[in-house]
mmCIF file of C-alpha atoms in Angstrom:
data_model
loop_
_atom_site.group_PDB
_atom_site.id
_atom_site.type_symbol
_atom_site.label_atom_id
_atom_site.label_comp_id
_atom_site.label_asym_id
_atom_site.label_seq_id
_atom_site.Cartn_x
_atom_site.Cartn_y
_atom_site.Cartn_z
ATOM 1 C CA PRO J 214 -19.645 -27.441 -49.956
ATOM 2 C CA THR J 215 -19.361 -30.890 -48.372
ATOM 3 C CA VAL J 216 -18.925 -32.720 -51.606
ATOM 4 C CA ARG J 217 -18.000 -31.184 -54.950
ATOM 5 C CA VAL J 218 -15.633 -33.448 -56.971
ATOM 6 C CA PRO J 219 -15.505 -33.288 -60.720
ATOM 7 C CA LEU J 220 -15.804 -36.569 -62.645
ATOM 8 C CA ILE J 221 -13.977 -36.795 -66.002
ATOM 9 C CA VAL J 222 -14.788 -39.573 -68.411
ATOM 10 C CA HIS J 223 -12.127 -40.108 -71.199
ATOM 11 C CA ALA J 224 -12.798 -42.710 -73.808
ATOM 12 C CA PRO J 225 -10.957 -41.754 -77.112
ATOM 13 C CA GLY J 226 -13.163 -42.484 -80.136
ATOM 14 C CA SER J 227 -16.308 -43.140 -78.008
ATOM 15 C CA THR J 228 -17.286 -39.738 -76.627
ATOM 16 C CA ARG J 229 -17.446 -36.241 -77.695
ATOM 17 C CA PRO J 230 -16.301 -33.369 -75.510
ATOM 18 C CA ALA J 231 -19.094 -32.223 -73.305
ATOM 19 C CA VAL J 232 -19.761 -30.825 -69.804
ATOM 20 C CA ARG J 233 -22.785 -31.885 -67.758
ATOM 21 C CA THR J 234 -23.931 -30.206 -64.552
ATOM 22 C CA GLU J 235 -26.178 -32.901 -63.097
ATOM 23 C CA PRO J 236 -24.905 -34.480 -59.931
ATOM 24 C CA VAL J 237 -23.518 -37.824 -60.418
ATOM 25 C CA SER J 238 -22.237 -40.771 -58.182
ATOM 26 C CA LEU J 239 -19.509 -43.355 -58.111
ATOM 27 C CA VAL J 240 -22.135 -45.982 -58.667
ATOM 28 C CA ASP J 241 -22.470 -44.531 -62.088
ATOM 29 C CA ILE J 242 -19.114 -45.502 -63.237
ATOM 30 C CA ALA J 243 -19.577 -49.227 -63.773
ATOM 31 C CA PRO J 244 -22.807 -48.809 -65.784
ATOM 32 C CA THR J 245 -21.032 -46.307 -67.945
ATOM 33 C CA ILE J 246 -18.058 -48.490 -68.521
ATOM 34 C CA PHE J 247 -20.383 -51.436 -69.629
ATOM 35 C CA ALA J 248 -21.943 -49.166 -72.029
ATOM 36 C CA LEU J 249 -18.624 -48.034 -73.494
ATOM 37 C CA VAL J 250 -17.761 -51.627 -74.270
ATOM 38 C CA GLY J 251 -21.031 -52.528 -75.762
ATOM 39 C CA LEU J 252 -22.315 -54.532 -72.782
ATOM 40 C CA SER J 253 -25.559 -54.327 -70.822
ATOM 41 C CA ALA J 254 -25.088 -53.677 -67.097
ATOM 42 C CA PRO J 255 -26.661 -56.268 -64.758
ATOM 43 C CA THR J 256 -30.181 -55.310 -63.745
ATOM 44 C CA ALA J 257 -29.339 -55.501 -60.171
ATOM 45 C CA MET J 258 -26.529 -52.927 -60.521
ATOM 46 C CA ASP J 259 -27.059 -49.388 -59.046
ATOM 47 C CA GLY J 260 -26.183 -46.443 -61.118
ATOM 48 C CA ILE J 261 -26.901 -45.381 -64.644
ATOM 49 C CA ASN J 262 -24.819 -44.782 -67.789
ATOM 50 C CA LEU J 263 -23.679 -41.255 -67.748
ATOM 51 C CA LEU J 264 -23.279 -41.205 -71.508
ATOM 52 C CA GLY J 265 -26.789 -41.873 -72.136
ATOM 53 C CA SER J 266 -29.967 -39.603 -72.164
ATOM 54 C CA PRO J 267 -30.143 -36.608 -69.890
ATOM 55 C CA LEU J 268 -30.016 -37.490 -66.185
ATOM 56 C CA ASN J 269 -32.903 -36.893 -63.738
ATOM 57 C CA ALA J 270 -31.821 -33.878 -61.754
ATOM 58 C CA ASP J 271 -34.081 -35.071 -58.863
ATOM 59 C CA ARG J 272 -32.366 -38.432 -58.460
ATOM 60 C CA GLU J 273 -30.957 -39.143 -54.993
ATOM 61 C CA ILE J 274 -27.040 -39.081 -54.606
ATOM 62 C CA TYR J 275 -25.760 -40.610 -51.412
ATOM 63 C CA GLY J 276 -22.319 -40.020 -50.044
ATOM 64 C CA GLU J 277 -20.322 -41.165 -46.945
ATOM 65 C CA THR J 278 -16.877 -40.946 -45.387
ATOM 66 C CA ASN J 279 -15.653 -42.417 -42.099
ATOM 67 C CA TYR J 280 -12.203 -40.680 -42.470
ATOM 68 C CA PRO J 281 -12.916 -37.940 -39.960
ATOM 69 C CA ARG J 282 -13.002 -40.728 -37.294
ATOM 70 C CA VAL J 283 -9.149 -40.847 -37.287
ATOM 71 C CA ALA J 284 -9.280 -37.438 -35.811
ATOM 72 C CA GLY J 285 -12.078 -38.322 -33.279
ATOM 73 C CA TRP J 286 -14.635 -36.260 -35.328
ATOM 74 C CA SER J 287 -17.957 -37.261 -36.582
ATOM 75 C CA PRO J 288 -18.234 -39.442 -39.677
ATOM 76 C CA LEU J 289 -20.198 -37.830 -42.406
ATOM 77 C CA ARG J 290 -23.203 -39.131 -44.611
ATOM 78 C CA SER J 291 -24.971 -36.985 -47.136
ATOM 79 C CA LEU J 292 -27.948 -37.176 -49.335
ATOM 80 C CA VAL J 293 -28.846 -34.932 -52.235
ATOM 81 C CA SER J 294 -32.417 -34.975 -53.473
ATOM 82 C CA GLY J 295 -33.377 -32.235 -55.924
ATOM 83 C CA ARG J 296 -32.505 -28.841 -54.496
ATOM 84 C CA TRP J 297 -31.862 -30.253 -50.981
ATOM 85 C CA LYS J 298 -28.747 -31.668 -49.338
ATOM 86 C CA LEU J 299 -28.671 -33.152 -46.002
ATOM 87 C CA VAL J 300 -25.420 -33.615 -44.259
ATOM 88 C CA ARG J 301 -25.726 -35.995 -41.313
ATOM 89 C CA SER J 302 -22.966 -34.971 -38.875
ATOM 90 C CA SER J 303 -23.086 -33.390 -35.383
ATOM 91 C CA PRO J 304 -25.604 -31.837 -35.618
ATOM 92 C CA PRO J 305 -27.368 -32.597 -38.961
ATOM 93 C CA GLU J 306 -27.327 -29.882 -41.457
ATOM 94 C CA LEU J 307 -29.721 -29.137 -44.292
ATOM 95 C CA PHE J 308 -28.921 -26.884 -47.287
ATOM 96 C CA ASP J 309 -30.853 -25.577 -50.311
ATOM 97 C CA VAL J 310 -28.074 -25.995 -52.916
ATOM 98 C CA ASP J 311 -30.067 -24.159 -55.529
ATOM 99 C CA GLY J 312 -30.385 -21.019 -53.498
ATOM 100 C CA ASP J 313 -27.224 -21.551 -51.368
ATOM 101 C CA PRO J 314 -24.556 -23.301 -53.483
ATOM 102 C CA ALA J 315 -21.963 -22.508 -51.039
ATOM 103 C CA GLU J 316 -23.915 -24.408 -48.349
ATOM 104 C CA ALA J 317 -23.449 -21.378 -45.948
ATOM 105 C CA ARG J 318 -26.760 -21.427 -44.337
ATOM 106 C CA ASP J 319 -28.228 -24.434 -42.367
ATOM 107 C CA VAL J 320 -32.027 -24.575 -42.652
ATOM 108 C CA ALA J 321 -32.450 -27.862 -40.728
ATOM 109 C CA GLY J 322 -34.257 -26.102 -38.041
ATOM 110 C CA GLU J 323 -36.626 -24.357 -40.289
ATOM 111 C CA ARG J 324 -37.405 -27.552 -42.284
ATOM 112 C CA ALA J 325 -37.250 -30.150 -39.564
ATOM 113 C CA ALA J 326 -39.777 -32.433 -41.237
ATOM 114 C CA LEU J 327 -37.874 -32.622 -44.496
ATOM 115 C CA ALA J 328 -34.488 -33.023 -42.607
ATOM 116 C CA GLY J 329 -35.989 -35.792 -40.503
ATOM 117 C CA ALA J 330 -37.345 -37.616 -43.793
ATOM 118 C CA MET J 331 -34.018 -37.372 -45.420
ATOM 119 C CA ALA J 332 -32.135 -38.585 -42.390
ATOM 120 C CA ALA J 333 -34.532 -41.588 -42.349
ATOM 121 C CA ARG J 334 -33.706 -42.229 -45.948
ATOM 122 C CA ILE J 335 -29.978 -42.222 -45.271
ATOM 123 C CA ARG J 336 -30.585 -44.866 -42.403
ATOM 124 C CA GLU J 337 -32.546 -47.033 -44.926
ATOM 125 C CA ILE J 338 -29.716 -46.716 -47.373
ATOM 126 C CA GLU J 339 -27.121 -47.727 -44.626
ATOM 127 C CA GLY J 340 -29.254 -50.679 -43.604
ATOM 128 C CA ARG J 341 -29.704 -51.932 -47.057
ATOM 129 C CA ALA J 342 -25.849 -51.769 -47.607
ATOM 130 C CA LYS J 343 -25.199 -53.543 -44.278
ATOM 131 C CA SER J 344 -27.670 -56.359 -45.116
ATOM 132 C CA ALA J 345 -26.139 -56.874 -48.718
ATOM 133 C CA ALA J 346 -22.511 -56.828 -47.409
ATOM 134 C CA ALA J 347 -20.669 -60.162 -47.126
ATOM 135 C CA THR J 348 -17.924 -60.753 -44.683
ATOM 136 C CA PRO J 349 -14.830 -62.198 -46.219
ATOM 137 C CA SER J 350 -13.433 -65.335 -44.793
ATOM 138 C CA ALA J 351 -10.474 -65.320 -42.521
ATOM 139 C CA ASP J 352 -8.167 -66.388 -45.331
ATOM 140 C CA ALA J 353 -9.459 -63.678 -47.663
ATOM 141 C CA GLN J 354 -9.041 -61.128 -45.012
ATOM 142 C CA GLU J 355 -5.532 -62.069 -44.417
ATOM 143 C CA ARG J 356 -4.730 -61.962 -48.189
ATOM 144 C CA LEU J 357 -6.487 -58.565 -48.444
ATOM 145 C CA ARG J 358 -4.377 -57.374 -45.424
ATOM 146 C CA ALA J 359 -1.261 -58.451 -47.046
ATOM 147 C CA LEU J 360 -2.149 -56.384 -50.100
ATOM 148 C CA GLY J 361 -2.873 -53.405 -47.906
ATOM 149 C CA TYR J 362 -6.598 -53.275 -48.489
ATOM 150 C CA VAL J 363 -7.558 -54.243 -44.745
ATOM 151 C CA ALA J 364 -6.355 -52.028 -42.011
ATOM 152 C CA ALA J 365 -4.699 -53.896 -39.174
ATOM 153 C CA SER J 366 -5.444 -51.228 -36.655
ATOM 154 C CA PRO J 367 -8.823 -51.351 -34.594
ATOM 155 C CA THR J 368 -11.736 -49.312 -35.876
ATOM 156 C CA VAL J 369 -11.886 -45.793 -34.412
ATOM 157 C CA THR J 370 -15.483 -44.926 -33.294
ATOM 158 C CA ALA J 371 -16.936 -41.627 -32.716
ATOM 159 C CA ASP J 372 -20.199 -40.941 -30.693
ATOM 160 C CA ALA J 373 -22.947 -38.548 -31.590
ATOM 161 C CA SER J 374 -21.351 -35.676 -29.764
ATOM 162 C CA ALA J 375 -18.162 -35.891 -31.691
ATOM 163 C CA PRO J 376 -17.105 -32.674 -33.325
ATOM 164 C CA ASN J 377 -18.438 -31.693 -36.800
ATOM 165 C CA PRO J 378 -15.352 -31.912 -39.124
ATOM 166 C CA ALA J 379 -16.563 -28.801 -41.020
ATOM 167 C CA ARG J 380 -15.893 -26.770 -37.879
ATOM 168 C CA GLU J 381 -12.528 -28.412 -37.155
ATOM 169 C CA ILE J 382 -10.983 -28.193 -40.562
ATOM 170 C CA ALA J 383 -8.622 -25.483 -39.468
ATOM 171 C CA ALA J 384 -7.026 -27.937 -37.210
ATOM 172 C CA TRP J 385 -6.596 -30.385 -40.026
ATOM 173 C CA GLY J 386 -4.897 -27.737 -41.816
ATOM 174 C CA GLU J 387 -2.371 -27.215 -39.024
ATOM 175 C CA PHE J 388 -1.741 -31.017 -39.002
ATOM 176 C CA GLU J 389 -1.036 -31.053 -42.763
ATOM 177 C CA ASP J 390 1.333 -28.200 -42.386
ATOM 178 C CA ALA J 391 3.095 -30.105 -39.614
ATOM 179 C CA LEU J 392 3.430 -33.136 -41.701
ATOM 180 C CA THR J 393 5.001 -30.959 -44.435
ATOM 181 C CA GLN J 394 7.545 -29.780 -41.816
ATOM 182 C CA VAL J 395 8.306 -33.439 -40.825
ATOM 183 C CA ALA J 396 8.794 -34.475 -44.345
ATOM 184 C CA SER J 397 11.248 -31.579 -44.953
ATOM 185 C CA GLY J 398 13.305 -32.743 -42.079
ATOM 186 C CA ARG J 399 12.209 -30.145 -39.541
ATOM 187 C CA ALA J 400 10.405 -32.600 -37.170
ATOM 188 C CA ALA J 401 11.736 -30.945 -34.135
ATOM 189 C CA ALA J 402 10.458 -27.573 -35.019
ATOM 190 C CA THR J 403 6.982 -28.769 -35.426
ATOM 191 C CA LEU J 404 6.765 -30.713 -32.045
ATOM 192 C CA PRO J 405 5.145 -27.882 -30.218
ATOM 193 C CA ARG J 406 2.309 -27.884 -32.936
ATOM 194 C CA LEU J 407 1.793 -31.525 -32.812
ATOM 195 C CA ARG J 408 1.862 -31.353 -28.981
ATOM 196 C CA ALA J 409 -0.878 -28.754 -29.015
ATOM 197 C CA LEU J 410 -3.067 -30.734 -31.529
ATOM 198 C CA SER J 411 -2.678 -33.920 -29.380
ATOM 199 C CA ALA J 412 -3.732 -32.031 -26.287
ATOM 200 C CA ARG J 413 -6.655 -30.392 -27.985
ATOM 201 C CA TYR J 414 -8.007 -33.585 -29.442
ATOM 202 C CA PRO J 415 -7.245 -36.443 -27.113
ATOM 203 C CA THR J 416 -9.288 -38.901 -28.970
ATOM 204 C CA ALA J 417 -7.800 -38.161 -32.313
ATOM 205 C CA GLN J 418 -5.730 -41.343 -33.041
ATOM 206 C CA VAL J 419 -3.805 -39.870 -36.098
ATOM 207 C CA PHE J 420 -2.734 -36.690 -34.021
ATOM 208 C CA GLN J 421 -1.554 -38.854 -31.062
ATOM 209 C CA LYS J 422 0.244 -41.341 -33.248
ATOM 210 C CA THR J 423 1.943 -38.687 -35.275
ATOM 211 C CA TYR J 424 3.154 -36.865 -32.105
ATOM 212 C CA ALA J 425 4.420 -40.053 -30.594
ATOM 213 C CA GLN J 426 6.452 -40.898 -33.553
#
């Protein structure tokens, strides 16, 4: 599955042990904390209190990661709505998570209209986020960079034909194995593996940089 991460809420004296199976989002954390300390969340805040009433199983859950770009691969965007999950990559994939929880069968071709509508919704969410984002001042950016929160290297871009990370994950496993060898003092032994990864993925910044070092 593209995203399956457990969320654990631990608040001694405030919660009783329970397991909930509804999908949740990181935007739910802040409203939940507000509720735990007895405050009302701002009305403009996205997300809901996870310790409140049962969640709506059909609510939209949006996810994104740009991390695959460091390997020259396609960034990922996902949207879950009810039983359907769209993963926007190259190419977009649609899964019926009720009937196919392992996300093994892409049905985007069979349900093109649904896939298109969900892709449009992802674009709408992205557009809303971009319009709401504020650019920090130069001084603020410099202070954030000093704290390690702003990358000093240029942004790595990926075009629409960039590889789908799900289909290249074995290469990432090879890279992690190589890093383990380097960390254990066997850098020379892993050079051939890093050389091969660099040759196979010439636009992968992280592979090229690690091999060069």
